[in-house]
């Protein structure tokens, strides 16, 4: 195993990456660890909420199209007949 592979194998997992810097447990105190955990949870939750919002937008657009189609089906527009002279 190369020195680089051995070094990577012995590193602690990254707890959080903030402003491009990776922080591991050894880099953080107890308060910082708690805040990093909260940030990680909030980030994951926001990603799930974004997916749900995207689904909502698409479903709402589809619903509106179906409403318009239904309205046209029950209220057919009268077609004006233009007589040629």
PDB file of C-alpha atoms in Angstrom:
ATOM      1  CA  UNK A   1       0.000   0.000   0.000  1.00  0.00           C
ATOM      2  CA  UNK A   2       1.390   3.414  -0.890  1.00  0.00           C
ATOM      3  CA  UNK A   3       1.871   6.149   1.702  1.00  0.00           C
ATOM      4  CA  UNK A   4      -1.011   8.127   0.196  1.00  0.00           C
ATOM      5  CA  UNK A   5      -3.400   5.152   0.354  1.00  0.00           C
ATOM      6  CA  UNK A   6      -2.370   4.453   3.944  1.00  0.00           C
ATOM      7  CA  UNK A   7      -2.857   8.117   4.875  1.00  0.00           C
ATOM      8  CA  UNK A   8      -6.367   8.178   3.364  1.00  0.00           C
ATOM      9  CA  UNK A   9      -7.281   4.923   5.110  1.00  0.00           C
ATOM     10  CA  UNK A  10      -6.289   6.304   8.526  1.00  0.00           C
ATOM     11  CA  UNK A  11      -8.163   9.616   8.167  1.00  0.00           C
ATOM     12  CA  UNK A  12     -11.304  10.245  10.113  1.00  0.00           C
ATOM     13  CA  UNK A  13     -14.453  10.766   8.088  1.00  0.00           C
ATOM     14  CA  UNK A  14     -15.314  14.330   7.164  1.00  0.00           C
ATOM     15  CA  UNK A  15     -18.036  15.657   9.475  1.00  0.00           C
ATOM     16  CA  UNK A  16     -18.804  18.755   7.437  1.00  0.00           C
ATOM     17  CA  UNK A  17     -17.384  20.757   4.565  1.00  0.00           C
ATOM     18  CA  UNK A  18     -17.757  24.483   5.157  1.00  0.00           C
ATOM     19  CA  UNK A  19     -16.523  27.182   2.781  1.00  0.00           C
ATOM     20  CA  UNK A  20     -14.461  24.578   0.946  1.00  0.00           C
ATOM     21  CA  UNK A  21     -12.738  23.285   4.087  1.00  0.00           C
ATOM     22  CA  UNK A  22     -13.279  19.738   5.319  1.00  0.00           C
ATOM     23  CA  UNK A  23     -13.694  19.381   9.082  1.00  0.00           C
ATOM     24  CA  UNK A  24     -13.213  16.111  10.953  1.00  0.00           C
ATOM     25  CA  UNK A  25     -14.131  15.288  14.552  1.00  0.00           C
ATOM     26  CA  UNK A  26     -10.607  16.114  15.726  1.00  0.00           C
ATOM     27  CA  UNK A  27     -10.981  19.633  14.287  1.00  0.00           C
ATOM     28  CA  UNK A  28     -14.181  20.477  16.161  1.00  0.00           C
ATOM     29  CA  UNK A  29     -15.156  20.973  19.776  1.00  0.00           C
ATOM     30  CA  UNK A  30     -18.401  19.621  21.249  1.00  0.00           C
ATOM     31  CA  UNK A  31     -20.461  22.714  20.381  1.00  0.00           C
ATOM     32  CA  UNK A  32     -19.113  22.807  16.815  1.00  0.00           C
ATOM     33  CA  UNK A  33     -19.868  19.078  16.400  1.00  0.00           C
ATOM     34  CA  UNK A  34     -23.469  19.669  17.493  1.00  0.00           C
ATOM     35  CA  UNK A  35     -23.849  22.591  15.095  1.00  0.00           C
ATOM     36  CA  UNK A  36     -22.267  20.616  12.243  1.00  0.00           C
ATOM     37  CA  UNK A  37     -24.702  17.759  12.885  1.00  0.00           C
ATOM     38  CA  UNK A  38     -27.635  20.183  12.769  1.00  0.00           C
ATOM     39  CA  UNK A  39     -26.330  21.702   9.524  1.00  0.00           C
ATOM     40  CA  UNK A  40     -26.010  18.247   7.969  1.00  0.00           C
ATOM     41  CA  UNK A  41     -29.564  17.305   8.992  1.00  0.00           C
ATOM     42  CA  UNK A  42     -30.954  20.631   7.731  1.00  0.00           C
ATOM     43  CA  UNK A  43     -29.133  20.250   4.398  1.00  0.00           C
ATOM     44  CA  UNK A  44     -30.507  16.745   3.849  1.00  0.00           C
ATOM     45  CA  UNK A  45     -34.011  17.844   4.809  1.00  0.00           C
ATOM     46  CA  UNK A  46     -33.869  20.819   2.433  1.00  0.00           C
ATOM     47  CA  UNK A  47     -32.816  18.511  -0.409  1.00  0.00           C
ATOM     48  CA  UNK A  48     -35.839  16.276   0.277  1.00  0.00           C
ATOM     49  CA  UNK A  49     -38.119  19.309   0.462  1.00  0.00           C
ATOM     50  CA  UNK A  50     -36.812  20.526  -2.892  1.00  0.00           C
ATOM     51  CA  UNK A  51     -37.738  17.166  -4.446  1.00  0.00           C
ATOM     52  CA  UNK A  52     -41.211  17.394  -2.900  1.00  0.00           C
ATOM     53  CA  UNK A  53     -41.620  20.972  -4.143  1.00  0.00           C
ATOM     54  CA  UNK A  54     -40.605  19.961  -7.673  1.00  0.00           C
ATOM     55  CA  UNK A  55     -43.206  17.165  -7.556  1.00  0.00           C
ATOM     56  CA  UNK A  56     -45.802  19.642  -6.292  1.00  0.00           C
ATOM     57  CA  UNK A  57     -45.129  22.110  -9.113  1.00  0.00           C
ATOM     58  CA  UNK A  58     -45.357  19.452 -11.815  1.00  0.00           C
ATOM     59  CA  UNK A  59     -48.505  17.885 -10.330  1.00  0.00           C
ATOM     60  CA  UNK A  60     -50.161  21.277  -9.941  1.00  0.00           C
ATOM     61  CA  UNK A  61     -49.402  22.178 -13.575  1.00  0.00           C
ATOM     62  CA  UNK A  62     -50.882  18.837 -14.678  1.00  0.00           C
ATOM     63  CA  UNK A  63     -53.976  19.431 -12.530  1.00  0.00           C
ATOM     64  CA  UNK A  64     -54.476  22.862 -14.092  1.00  0.00           C
ATOM     65  CA  UNK A  65     -54.216  21.402 -17.601  1.00  0.00           C
ATOM     66  CA  UNK A  66     -56.830  18.771 -16.744  1.00  0.00           C
ATOM     67  CA  UNK A  67     -59.103  21.448 -15.245  1.00  0.00           C
ATOM     68  CA  UNK A  68     -58.832  23.467 -18.476  1.00  0.00           C
ATOM     69  CA  UNK A  69     -59.591  20.360 -20.554  1.00  0.00           C
ATOM     70  CA  UNK A  70     -62.584  19.514 -18.376  1.00  0.00           C
ATOM     71  CA  UNK A  71     -63.878  23.071 -18.630  1.00  0.00           C
ATOM     72  CA  UNK A  72     -63.595  22.956 -22.435  1.00  0.00           C
ATOM     73  CA  UNK A  73     -65.371  19.578 -22.474  1.00  0.00           C
ATOM     74  CA  UNK A  74     -68.385  20.807 -20.516  1.00  0.00           C
ATOM     75  CA  UNK A  75     -68.442  24.281 -22.054  1.00  0.00           C
ATOM     76  CA  UNK A  76     -67.657  23.861 -25.730  1.00  0.00           C
ATOM     77  CA  UNK A  77     -66.896  27.125 -27.416  1.00  0.00           C
ATOM     78  CA  UNK A  78     -69.316  28.200 -30.057  1.00  0.00           C
ATOM     79  CA  UNK A  79     -67.608  28.329 -33.402  1.00  0.00           C
ATOM     80  CA  UNK A  80     -68.591  31.366 -35.406  1.00  0.00           C
ATOM     81  CA  UNK A  81     -69.539  30.558 -38.940  1.00  0.00           C
ATOM     82  CA  UNK A  82     -68.335  33.205 -41.348  1.00  0.00           C
ATOM     83  CA  UNK A  83     -70.414  33.355 -44.483  1.00  0.00           C
ATOM     84  CA  UNK A  84     -68.623  34.212 -47.641  1.00  0.00           C
ATOM     85  CA  UNK A  85     -70.310  36.742 -49.875  1.00  0.00           C
TER      86      UNK A  85
END
